[in-house]
Coordinates of C-alpha atoms and ligand atoms in Angstrom, one line a residue:
X24 CA -20.2 -23.9 -8.5
X25 CA -18.2 -24.8 -5.4
X26 CA -15.0 -23.4 -6.9
X27 CA -16.8 -20.2 -8.1
X28 CA -17.9 -19.6 -4.5
X29 CA -14.5 -20.4 -3.0
X30 CA -12.7 -18.2 -5.4
X31 CA -15.1 -15.4 -4.7
X32 CA -14.6 -15.9 -0.9
X33 CA -10.9 -15.8 -1.3
X34 CA -11.2 -12.4 -2.9
X35 CA -13.4 -11.2 -0.1
X36 CA -11.3 -12.8 2.7
X37 CA -9.7 -9.4 3.4
X38 CA -13.1 -8.3 4.9
X39 CA -13.1 -10.9 7.6
X40 CA -11.5 -14.3 8.1
X41 CA -12.1 -16.1 11.4
X42 CA -14.3 -18.7 9.9
X43 CA -16.0 -19.6 6.6
X44 CA -18.7 -21.7 5.2
X45 CA -20.6 -22.7 2.1
X46 CA -24.1 -24.1 1.3
X47 CA -24.9 -25.8 -1.9
X48 CA -28.2 -26.9 -3.5
X49 CA -27.8 -30.3 -5.1
X50 CA -29.8 -31.8 -8.0
X51 CA -32.3 -33.3 -5.6
X52 CA -33.0 -30.0 -4.0
X53 CA -31.2 -30.7 -0.8
X54 CA -28.9 -28.2 0.9
X55 CA -25.4 -29.3 1.9
X56 CA -23.6 -27.1 4.4
X57 CA -19.9 -27.1 5.2
X58 CA -18.5 -24.7 7.8
X59 CA -15.0 -24.3 9.2
X60 CA -13.2 -22.3 11.8
X61 CA -10.1 -20.6 10.3
X62 CA -9.3 -19.3 6.8
X63 CA -10.8 -20.0 3.4
X64 CA -7.8 -22.3 2.8
X65 CA -9.1 -24.6 5.7
X66 CA -12.6 -24.6 4.2
X67 CA -11.1 -25.4 0.8
X68 CA -9.2 -28.4 2.2
X69 CA -12.4 -29.7 3.9
X70 CA -14.4 -29.3 0.7
X71 CA -11.8 -31.2 -1.3
X72 CA -11.9 -34.0 1.3
X73 CA -15.7 -34.1 1.4
X74 CA -16.3 -34.3 -2.4
X75 CA -19.7 -32.6 -2.5
X76 CA -22.3 -33.4 -5.1
X77 CA -22.6 -31.1 -8.2
X78 CA -24.7 -28.1 -7.3
X79 CA -27.1 -25.8 -9.1
X80 CA -26.9 -22.9 -6.7
X81 CA -24.8 -22.0 -3.7
X82 CA -23.9 -19.3 -1.2
X83 CA -20.7 -18.8 0.9
X84 CA -19.4 -16.5 3.6
X85 CA -16.2 -15.5 5.3
X86 CA -16.9 -14.2 8.8
X87 CA -15.6 -11.5 11.1
X88 CA -17.3 -12.3 14.4
X89 CA -19.6 -9.8 16.0
X90 CA -22.3 -11.9 17.8
X91 CA -21.1 -15.2 19.1
X92 CA -17.6 -16.6 19.5
X93 CA -15.6 -18.0 16.6
X94 CA -16.9 -21.6 16.4
X95 CA -18.1 -23.8 13.6
X96 CA -21.7 -23.5 14.9
X97 CA -21.5 -19.7 14.7
X98 CA -20.0 -19.7 11.2
X99 CA -22.3 -19.0 8.3
X100 CA -24.4 -20.3 6.5
X101 CA -27.0 -20.5 9.2
X102 CA -30.1 -22.7 8.6
X103 CA -33.7 -22.8 9.8
X104 CA -35.2 -25.7 11.8
X105 CA -36.3 -27.6 8.6
X106 CA -32.9 -27.4 7.0
X107 CA -34.5 -25.9 3.9
X108 CA -33.3 -22.3 4.3
X109 CA -29.7 -21.3 4.4
X110 CA -28.5 -17.8 5.0
X111 CA -25.3 -15.8 5.0
X112 CA -25.2 -12.4 6.5
X113 CA -22.9 -9.3 6.8
X114 CA -23.9 -6.8 9.4
X115 CA -25.6 -6.8 12.8
X116 CA -29.3 -7.5 13.7
X117 CA -29.8 -5.3 16.7
X118 CA -33.2 -6.7 17.8
X119 CA -32.1 -10.4 17.4
X120 CA -32.6 -11.3 21.1
X121 CA -36.2 -10.1 21.1
X122 CA -36.9 -11.9 17.8
X123 CA -35.1 -15.1 19.1
X124 CA -37.3 -15.1 22.2
X125 CA -40.4 -14.7 20.1
X126 CA -39.4 -17.6 17.9
X127 CA -38.4 -19.8 20.8
X128 CA -41.9 -19.3 22.2
X129 CA -43.2 -20.6 18.9
X130 CA -41.0 -23.8 19.3
X131 CA -37.9 -22.8 17.3
X132 CA -34.6 -24.2 18.6
X133 CA -31.4 -22.5 17.9
X134 CA -28.0 -24.1 17.3
X135 CA -25.8 -21.0 17.4
X136 CA -25.3 -17.7 19.3
X137 CA -25.6 -15.7 16.1
X138 CA -28.0 -13.0 15.2
X139 CA -28.0 -14.5 11.7
X140 CA -29.7 -17.7 12.7
X141 CA -32.7 -15.7 13.8
X142 CA -33.3 -14.5 10.2
X143 CA -33.4 -18.1 8.9
X144 CA -36.0 -19.1 11.5
X145 CA -38.0 -15.9 11.0
X146 CA -38.2 -16.5 7.3
X147 CA -39.2 -20.1 7.9
X148 CA -42.1 -18.8 10.1
X149 CA -43.3 -16.2 7.6
X150 CA -43.1 -18.7 4.7
X151 CA -45.5 -20.9 6.7
X152 CA -47.8 -17.9 7.3
X153 CA -47.6 -16.3 3.8
X154 CA -47.0 -19.2 1.4
X155 CA -45.5 -16.7 -1.0
X156 CA -41.8 -16.3 -1.1
X157 CA -41.6 -12.6 -1.9
X158 CA -44.2 -11.7 0.7
X159 CA -42.4 -13.8 3.3
X160 CA -39.1 -12.1 2.5
X161 CA -40.7 -8.6 2.7
X162 CA -42.2 -9.4 6.1
X163 CA -38.9 -10.8 7.4
X164 CA -36.7 -7.9 6.4
X165 CA -39.2 -5.4 7.8
X166 CA -38.9 -7.1 11.2
X167 CA -35.1 -6.7 11.2
X168 CA -33.4 -3.7 12.9
X169 CA -29.8 -3.0 12.2
X170 CA -27.6 -3.5 9.1
X171 CA -27.7 -6.5 6.8
X172 CA -26.6 -7.8 3.5
X173 CA -28.1 -11.3 3.0
X174 CA -27.9 -14.2 0.6
X175 CA -30.6 -16.8 1.0
X176 CA -30.9 -20.3 -0.4
X177 CA -34.3 -22.1 -0.1
X178 CA -34.8 -25.7 -1.3
X179 CA -38.4 -25.0 -2.3
X180 CA -36.9 -22.6 -4.9
X181 CA -33.8 -24.5 -5.9
X182 CA -32.7 -22.4 -8.8
X183 CA -33.0 -19.1 -6.9
X184 CA -30.9 -17.0 -4.6
X185 CA -32.4 -14.1 -2.8
X186 CA -30.3 -11.1 -1.8
X187 CA -31.2 -8.3 0.5
X188 CA -29.4 -5.1 1.2
X189 CA -29.8 -2.7 4.1
X190 CA -26.7 -0.5 5.1
X191 CA -24.3 -3.2 4.1
X192 CA -23.1 -3.4 0.5
X193 CA -24.3 -6.0 -2.0
X194 CA -23.9 -6.2 -5.7
X195 CA -25.3 -8.4 -8.5
X196 CA -22.9 -9.7 -11.2
X197 CA -24.7 -10.2 -14.5
X198 CA -23.1 -13.1 -16.3
X199 CA -23.8 -15.3 -19.4
X200 CA -26.4 -17.8 -18.2
X201 CA -25.4 -17.2 -14.6
X202 CA -26.0 -14.6 -11.9
X203 CA -23.8 -13.8 -9.1
X204 CA -24.3 -12.0 -5.8
X205 CA -21.4 -10.5 -3.7
X206 CA -20.6 -7.9 -1.1
X207 CA -17.8 -6.5 -3.2
X208 CA -16.7 -6.3 -6.9
X209 CA -13.5 -8.3 -6.7
X210 CA -15.5 -11.5 -5.9
X211 CA -17.2 -11.6 -9.3
X212 CA -14.5 -10.1 -11.6
X213 CA -13.4 -13.4 -13.1
X214 CA -17.0 -14.0 -14.3
X215 CA -18.3 -10.7 -15.4
X216 CA -17.7 -6.9 -15.4
X217 CA -21.4 -6.1 -15.7
X218 CA -22.9 -5.2 -12.3
X219 CA -26.0 -3.9 -10.6
X220 CA -25.3 -2.0 -7.4
X221 CA -28.2 -2.6 -5.0
X222 CA -29.4 0.4 -3.1
X223 CA -30.5 0.4 0.5
X224 CA -33.7 -1.5 1.3
X225 CA -33.7 -3.5 -1.9
X226 CA -34.4 -7.2 -2.4
X227 CA -33.1 -9.1 -5.5
X228 CA -34.3 -12.5 -6.8
X229 CA -31.7 -14.2 -8.9
X230 CA -32.1 -17.1 -11.3
X231 CA -29.5 -18.4 -13.8
X232 CA -30.9 -16.1 -16.5
X233 CA -32.1 -13.0 -14.9
X234 CA -32.8 -10.9 -11.8
X235 CA -35.7 -8.9 -10.4
X236 CA -35.3 -6.2 -7.8
X237 CA -38.0 -5.1 -5.3
X238 CA -38.2 -2.5 -2.6
X239 CA -38.9 -3.4 1.1
X240 CA -42.7 -3.1 0.3
X241 CA -42.4 -5.7 -2.4
X242 CA -42.8 -3.3 -5.4
X243 CA -40.7 -4.0 -8.5
X244 CA -37.9 -1.6 -9.3
X245 CA -35.9 -1.1 -12.5
X246 CA -32.1 -1.1 -12.1
X247 CA -29.3 0.0 -14.4
X248 CA -26.5 -2.5 -15.3
X249 CA -23.1 -0.8 -15.1
X250 CA -19.9 -1.9 -16.8
X251 CA -17.0 -1.7 -14.4
X252 CA -13.5 -0.6 -15.3
X253 CA -11.5 -2.9 -13.1
X254 CA -9.8 -6.0 -14.5
X255 CA -9.7 -9.4 -12.8
X256 CA -5.9 -9.0 -12.6
X257 CA -6.3 -5.8 -10.6
X258 CA -7.6 -8.0 -7.9
X259 CA -4.8 -10.5 -8.2
X260 CA -1.4 -10.5 -6.5
X261 CA 0.4 -11.0 -9.7
X262 CA 4.1 -11.7 -9.1
X263 CA 4.0 -10.2 -5.6
X264 CA 3.9 -12.5 -2.5
X265 CA 1.3 -10.2 -0.8
X266 CA -1.3 -7.7 -1.8
X267 CA 0.2 -5.2 0.5
X268 CA 3.5 -5.3 -1.3
X269 CA 1.8 -5.1 -4.7
X270 CA -0.2 -2.1 -3.5
X271 CA 2.8 -0.3 -2.1
X272 CA 4.5 -0.8 -5.5
X273 CA 1.4 0.5 -7.4
X274 CA 1.7 4.0 -5.8
X275 CA 3.6 5.6 -8.7
X276 CA 1.0 4.3 -11.1
X277 CA -1.9 5.5 -9.0
X278 CA -0.4 9.0 -8.6
X279 CA 0.4 9.2 -12.4
X280 CA -3.2 8.2 -13.2
X281 CA -4.6 10.9 -11.0
X282 CA -2.2 13.5 -12.5
X283 CA -3.5 12.6 -15.9
X284 CA -7.1 12.6 -14.7
X285 CA -7.1 15.7 -12.6
X286 CA -4.6 18.1 -14.1
X287 CA -5.0 19.5 -17.6
X288 CA -2.8 22.3 -19.1
X289 CA -1.2 23.0 -15.8
X290 CA -4.5 23.5 -14.0
X291 CA -6.2 21.3 -11.4
X292 CA -9.6 20.1 -12.5
X293 CA -11.2 18.8 -9.3
X294 CA -13.6 21.7 -9.0
X295 CA -14.8 21.7 -12.5
X296 CA -18.3 21.1 -11.2
X297 CA -19.5 24.7 -10.7
X298 CA -21.9 23.7 -7.9
X299 CA -19.1 22.1 -6.0
X300 CA -16.9 25.1 -6.6
X301 CA -19.6 27.5 -5.4
X302 CA -20.1 25.4 -2.3
X303 CA -16.5 25.2 -1.4
X304 CA -16.0 28.9 -1.9
X305 CA -18.9 29.7 0.3
X306 CA -17.9 27.6 3.3
X307 CA -15.8 29.1 6.0
X308 CA -15.0 25.9 7.9
X309 CA -14.3 22.3 7.0
X310 CA -14.7 19.3 9.3
X311 CA -13.0 16.2 8.0
X312 CA -14.3 13.0 9.5
X313 CA -12.7 9.6 8.8
X314 CA -11.2 6.5 10.5
X315 CA -7.7 5.0 10.8
X316 CA -5.5 5.6 7.8
X317 CA -8.1 7.8 6.1
X318 CA -8.1 10.0 9.2
X319 CA -4.3 10.3 9.0
X320 CA -4.7 11.5 5.4
X321 CA -7.3 14.0 6.7
X322 CA -4.7 15.3 9.2
X323 CA -2.3 15.9 6.4
X324 CA -5.2 17.5 4.5
X325 CA -5.7 20.0 7.4
X326 CA -2.1 21.3 6.9
X327 CA -2.7 21.6 3.2
X328 CA -6.1 23.3 3.2
X329 CA -5.1 25.7 5.9
X330 CA -1.9 26.6 4.2
X331 CA -3.2 27.0 0.6
X332 CA -7.0 27.7 0.9
X333 CA -6.9 29.4 4.3
X334 CA -10.0 27.6 5.6
X335 CA -10.0 26.4 9.2
X336 CA -10.1 22.7 9.3
X337 CA -11.0 20.3 12.1
X338 CA -10.3 16.6 11.8
X339 CA -12.3 14.2 13.9
X340 CA -12.6 10.4 14.3
X341 CA -15.9 9.4 12.8
X342 CA -16.5 7.1 15.8
X343 CA -16.2 10.2 18.0
X344 CA -18.1 12.6 15.8
X345 CA -21.3 11.0 16.9
X346 CA -20.7 11.7 20.5
X347 CA -20.1 15.5 20.3
X348 CA -22.3 18.5 20.2
X349 CA -20.1 19.8 17.4
X350 CA -20.8 23.5 16.8
X351 CA -21.7 23.9 13.2
X352 CA -23.7 26.1 10.9
X353 CA -24.6 26.1 7.2
X354 CA -21.2 27.4 6.2
X355 CA -19.5 24.3 7.6
X356 CA -18.7 21.7 5.0
X357 CA -18.2 18.0 6.1
X358 CA -15.5 16.1 4.2
X359 CA -15.7 12.3 4.6
X360 CA -12.6 10.3 3.6
X361 CA -12.9 6.6 3.1
X362 CA -11.1 4.0 1.0
X363 CA -13.9 1.5 1.0
X364 CA -16.8 3.9 1.2
X365 CA -18.5 1.4 3.5
X366 CA -16.9 2.1 6.9
X367 CA -20.0 2.3 9.2
X368 CA -18.5 4.9 11.5
X369 CA -17.8 7.2 8.6
X370 CA -21.2 6.5 6.9
X371 CA -23.0 7.3 10.2
X372 CA -21.0 10.5 10.5
X373 CA -22.0 11.5 7.1
X374 CA -25.7 10.7 7.9
X375 CA -25.5 12.7 11.1
X376 CA -24.2 15.7 9.1
X377 CA -26.8 15.4 6.5
X378 CA -29.5 15.2 9.1
X379 CA -28.3 18.5 10.4
X380 CA -28.7 19.9 6.9
X381 CA -25.0 20.1 6.2
X382 CA -23.5 19.5 2.8
X383 CA -21.0 16.6 2.5
X384 CA -18.1 16.1 0.1
X385 CA -16.5 12.7 0.1
X386 CA -13.1 11.5 -1.0
X387 CA -13.6 7.8 -1.7
X388 CA -11.9 5.0 -3.6
X389 CA -14.7 2.4 -4.2
X390 CA -17.0 3.8 -6.9
X391 CA -20.7 3.7 -6.0
X392 CA -20.0 2.7 -2.4
X393 CA -22.5 3.8 0.2
X394 CA -20.5 6.8 1.3
X395 CA -20.1 7.9 -2.4
X396 CA -23.8 7.5 -3.0
X397 CA -25.0 9.3 0.1
X398 CA -22.7 12.3 -0.3
X399 CA -23.6 15.5 -2.1
X400 CA -20.3 15.5 -3.9
X401 CA -17.7 12.8 -4.5
X402 CA -14.1 12.9 -5.6
X403 CA -12.7 9.5 -6.4
X404 CA -9.1 8.7 -5.6
X405 CA -8.8 6.1 -8.4
X406 CA -6.4 3.8 -6.5
X407 CA -8.0 0.6 -7.9
X408 CA -8.9 -2.4 -5.6
X409 CA -7.1 -2.3 -2.4
X410 CA -7.1 -5.8 -0.9
X411 CA -4.4 -5.8 1.7
X412 CA -6.0 -5.0 5.1
X413 CA -3.3 -2.4 5.7
X414 CA -4.2 0.6 3.6
X415 CA -1.2 1.9 1.5
X416 CA -1.9 3.2 -2.0
X417 CA -5.3 4.7 -0.9
X418 CA -3.5 6.8 1.7
X419 CA -1.1 8.5 -0.8
X420 CA -3.9 8.9 -3.3
X421 CA -6.1 10.5 -0.6
X422 CA -3.3 13.0 0.2
X423 CA -2.8 13.7 -3.4
X424 CA -6.4 14.6 -3.8
X425 CA -6.4 16.8 -0.7
X426 CA -3.3 18.6 -2.0
X427 CA -4.9 19.3 -5.3
X428 CA -8.1 20.4 -3.7
X429 CA -6.2 22.8 -1.4
X430 CA -4.2 24.2 -4.3
X431 CA -7.2 24.6 -6.6
X432 CA -9.4 26.2 -3.9
X433 CA -6.5 28.5 -2.8
X434 CA -6.0 29.5 -6.4
X435 CA -9.7 30.3 -6.9
X436 CA -9.6 32.4 -3.7
X437 CA -6.6 34.3 -4.8
X438 CA -4.3 32.9 -2.1
X439 CA -2.2 30.9 -4.5
X440 CA -1.0 32.9 -7.5
X441 CA -0.3 31.6 -11.0
X442 CA 3.5 31.2 -10.4
X443 CA 3.0 29.3 -7.2
X444 CA 0.4 27.0 -8.8
X445 CA 2.8 26.4 -11.6
X446 CA 5.6 25.5 -9.1
X447 CA 3.4 23.0 -7.3
X448 CA 2.0 21.4 -10.5
X449 CA 5.6 20.9 -11.7
X450 CA 6.6 19.3 -8.3
X451 CA 3.5 17.2 -8.4
X452 CA 4.3 15.9 -11.9
X453 CA 7.6 14.5 -10.6
X454 CA 6.0 12.5 -7.8
X455 CA 5.7 9.2 -9.7
X456 CA 9.4 9.2 -10.5
X457 CA 10.3 10.1 -6.9
X458 CA 8.0 7.4 -5.6
X459 CA 9.8 4.9 -7.9
X460 CA 13.2 6.1 -6.6
X461 CA 12.0 5.2 -3.1
X462 CA 10.9 1.8 -4.2
X463 CA 14.3 1.1 -5.7
X464 CA 15.6 1.4 -2.2
X465 CA 13.5 -1.5 -1.0
X466 CA 16.4 -3.8 -0.5
X467 CA 18.0 -1.3 1.8
X468 CA 14.8 -0.9 3.8
X469 CA 14.6 -4.7 4.0
X470 CA 18.1 -4.7 5.5
X471 CA 17.0 -2.2 8.1
X472 CA 13.9 -4.3 8.9
X473 CA 16.2 -7.3 9.5
X474 CA 18.2 -5.3 12.1
X475 CA 15.1 -4.2 14.1
X476 CA 12.5 -6.8 13.5
X477 CA 12.9 -8.5 17.0
X478 CA 12.2 -5.2 18.9
X479 CA 9.1 -5.3 20.9
X480 CA 8.3 -1.6 20.8
X481 CA 8.9 1.3 18.4
X482 CA 8.3 5.0 18.6
X483 CA 7.5 7.1 15.4
X484 CA 8.1 10.8 15.5
X485 CA 7.3 13.6 13.0
X486 CA 6.6 17.3 13.1
X487 CA 4.5 19.7 11.1
X488 CA 3.0 18.1 8.0
X489 CA 4.9 14.9 8.8
X490 CA 3.4 14.5 12.2
X491 CA 0.5 12.5 10.6
X492 CA 3.2 10.4 8.8
X493 CA 4.5 9.3 12.2
X494 CA 1.0 8.3 13.3
X495 CA 0.4 6.4 10.0
X496 CA 3.9 4.7 10.2
X497 CA 3.1 3.5 13.7
X498 CA -0.4 2.3 12.7
X499 CA 1.1 0.3 9.8
X500 CA 3.6 -1.4 12.0
X501 CA 1.3 -2.3 14.9
X502 CA -1.5 -3.6 12.8
X503 CA 0.5 -6.1 10.7
X504 CA 3.4 -7.0 13.0
X505 CA 1.6 -6.8 16.4
X506 CA 4.6 -4.8 17.7
X507 CA 3.7 -2.0 20.1
X508 CA 4.3 1.2 18.1
X509 CA 3.4 4.7 19.1
X510 CA 3.3 7.8 16.9
X511 CA 4.0 11.2 18.5
X512 CA 4.5 14.8 17.5
X513 CA 8.3 15.1 17.9
X514 CA 8.0 18.3 19.9
X515 CA 5.8 16.5 22.5
X516 CA 8.4 14.0 23.5
X517 CA 9.9 16.3 26.1
X518 CA 6.4 16.6 27.7
X519 CA 6.5 12.9 28.9
X520 CA 7.2 10.1 26.4
X521 CA 11.0 10.9 26.4
X522 CA 11.0 9.1 29.8
X523 CA 10.4 5.8 27.9
X524 CA 13.5 6.1 25.8
X525 CA 16.5 3.9 26.4
X526 CA 18.8 1.8 24.2
X527 CA 16.1 -0.8 23.7
X528 CA 14.0 1.7 21.7
X529 CA 14.2 2.0 17.9
X530 CA 12.8 5.5 17.2
X531 CA 11.7 6.2 13.6
X532 CA 12.0 9.9 13.0
X533 CA 10.6 11.5 9.8
X534 CA 12.6 14.6 9.1
X535 CA 12.9 15.6 5.4
X536 CA 14.1 19.1 4.6
X537 CA 11.1 21.3 5.5
X538 CA 10.5 24.4 7.5
X539 CA 10.5 22.3 10.8
X540 CA 13.8 20.5 9.9
X541 CA 15.9 22.2 12.6
X542 CA 13.3 21.8 15.3
X543 CA 12.9 18.1 14.5
X544 CA 16.7 17.7 14.4
X545 CA 16.7 19.0 18.0
X546 CA 14.0 16.4 18.9
X547 CA 16.1 13.7 17.3
X548 CA 19.0 14.8 19.4
X549 CA 17.0 14.5 22.5
X550 CA 16.3 10.9 21.7
X551 CA 19.9 10.3 20.6
X552 CA 21.4 11.6 23.8
X553 CA 19.1 9.2 25.8
X554 CA 20.4 6.2 23.9
X555 CA 17.5 5.8 21.5
X556 CA 18.4 4.2 18.2
X557 CA 17.3 6.5 15.5
X558 CA 16.0 5.3 12.1
X559 CA 15.7 8.5 10.2
X560 CA 13.7 9.3 7.0
X561 CA 15.5 12.2 5.5
X562 CA 16.0 14.1 2.2
X563 CA 18.8 12.7 0.0
X564 CA 22.2 14.1 1.0
X565 CA 21.4 15.0 4.6
X566 CA 24.7 14.6 6.5
X567 CA 23.6 16.2 9.7
X568 CA 20.9 13.6 10.5
X569 CA 23.2 10.8 9.4
X570 CA 25.6 11.8 12.2
X571 CA 23.2 10.9 15.0
X572 CA 21.2 8.1 13.3
X573 CA 21.8 4.4 13.5
X574 CA 20.0 3.9 10.2
X575 CA 19.1 6.3 7.4
X576 CA 16.4 6.1 4.7
X577 CA 16.7 8.7 2.0
X578 CA 13.8 10.1 0.0
X579 CA 14.1 12.5 -2.9
X580 CA 13.9 16.2 -2.3
X581 CA 10.5 17.7 -2.8
X582 CA 8.5 20.7 -1.7
X583 CA 7.6 20.6 2.0
X584 CA 3.9 20.2 1.3
X585 CA 4.4 17.1 -0.9
X586 CA 6.7 15.3 1.5
X587 CA 4.0 13.2 3.2
X588 CA 3.3 11.5 -0.1
X589 CA 6.9 10.3 -0.2
X590 CA 7.9 9.9 3.4
X591 CA 5.2 7.3 4.2
X592 CA 6.4 4.9 1.6
X593 CA 9.6 3.7 3.4
X594 CA 7.5 3.3 6.6
X595 CA 5.0 1.1 4.7
X596 CA 7.9 -1.0 3.4
X597 CA 9.5 -1.2 6.8
X598 CA 6.2 -2.4 8.4
X599 CA 5.7 -4.9 5.6
X600 CA 9.2 -6.4 5.9
X601 CA 9.2 -6.5 9.7
X602 CA 5.8 -8.2 9.8
X603 CA 7.0 -10.7 7.2
X604 CA 10.1 -11.5 9.1
X605 CA 8.1 -12.1 12.2
X606 CA 6.0 -14.6 10.3
X607 CA 2.8 -12.5 10.5
X608 CA 0.0 -12.8 8.0
X609 CA 0.7 -9.5 6.3
X610 CA -2.5 -9.2 4.2
X611 CA -4.8 -10.5 6.9
X612 CA -3.7 -9.4 10.4
X613 CA -5.5 -11.0 13.3
X614 CA -8.6 -9.4 14.9
X615 CA -9.2 -6.8 12.2
X616 CA -10.9 -6.7 8.8
X617 CA -10.5 -4.5 5.8
X618 CA -14.0 -3.0 5.8
X619 CA -15.5 -2.3 9.2
X620 CA -19.3 -2.3 8.7
X621 CA -20.1 -2.2 12.4
X622 CA -20.2 0.8 14.7
Ligands
LIG719 C1 -5.3 0.7 8.4 C2 -6.6 0.7 7.8 C3 -7.8 1.2 8.5 C4 -8.8 2.0 7.6 C5 -10.0 2.4 8.4 C6 -10.9 3.2 7.5 O1 -4.3 0.3 7.5 O2 -6.8 0.3 6.7 O3 -7.4 2.0 9.6 O4 -8.1 3.1 7.2 O5 -10.7 1.2 8.8 O6 -11.3 2.5 6.4 P1 -11.9 3.3 5.1 O7 -10.8 4.2 4.6 O8 -12.3 2.2 4.2 O9 -13.1 4.1 5.6

């Protein structure tokens, strides 16, 4: 039991990792709780030292602090006053202070600063009032405002775990003589591939041989069991030292898979659904809303959609989308992009759009995630589980989908003729080989990383369709190596940032052969003449950039509009190696988590 929970937590550690804990129900119906500040490895060590009794049920949690500092007391599970109820929680309870005050007035004493502890005490109170477990749970969850996925252990029901979902993902794994509950699929993959995805405002009662789902009014619901396609090994590192490296290396395979899936007889198939096709043809404006790396993919998407489909595109941070009086009408389509499908900023952006009566198309990796489920249309990017906190293969897969979408829509609208489409499909088919050719140069990139890994700041520059590549390259480096890195549009340097440049600055410039090559070359020269050390990402055989660069990384020649899928890969590898050389925890950088389910 203990090891099942720990292995599950290890697979979820990418979601948060400042403290962890576990609660087990022993054969005498007593709950044992062990909590630890630090990583799952620290918890595991303590569990080995403590030698806990055999257990019949258990829950565990890895935390990314929102309410209350990172201390053992604030780690989950949190328990009630009687020690009979233990709860783990993802999300935020917005009205916890008000509930805490109410419970304190009734004599409850709190051990932590968390919002989660309030839930345990509230349930304790309602169990006393109601005497019935389901009714007490229903009453509790209806008092909570905010987002929550809960797993609850109660020593009066020792063979049972209760799960609750509201705006934070939760799934049930249906095993042989065992039931599992988790916030994400990788946690249960070694046990079962049969899952039930809980919907919002659902409660599940699990026993070793079955599960029952209720809504927030306590009415029973029937749920479908789905067979998932992922294998346990998809969520393992395999021979790679880090998930990030494994995922960088998976990019040719992911693109190949998507080519097989979405291109048939030389034609893109994304808009096979006639309704989706009609909707896209009818819209005269797209707003892409996303966060972080997914937003950068959206920025590339803007160039692609405007070029091929001639639809004006705006790209906004989901976290800012909420704060604007965006001018929209029913011919505006919202496109949400998200790897996890659970990013709360993006989910809220989607809901805002839907509340205004707009249609939403989402480009998502995780099947059946909240964003996928709440959108009118979904296109999956099929990247497989992405575990490293720094997003890599999802980014190139998102751009691939946006490229295909732009081409297909452009073709349907008559802006892309058959010959042009044929040219692009041929270029696209070569992407997996070209990606592999870049990966063969990993040793060279590692050598470059060696040269610059002690620098304390980096600048990343790009122009045109590779401007977002510069932003993404800088994000990759800063988030995993903690080096200050800034991405800029190369042409903007002369409007201020050039003042920063001296011989202490490595400047990564992305300048493959495109229509903005000469202009970007001039920008590179501006940096070179100020003493900046240029690390240039260029098309194979480019002698001109070589002359002014300290280091060169070559990528295979491709059409301008496909270059972002190739040009980011050396920057992912550069960030990976630099972070590794600086001794950083590549897969789990400090202060951030893989899935941000808070606003
Ligand atoms: C950076 C990174 C984040 C995510 C962002 C959005 O490497 O992974 O910036 O891109 O948090 O996440 P999703 O795509 O899951 O919505």
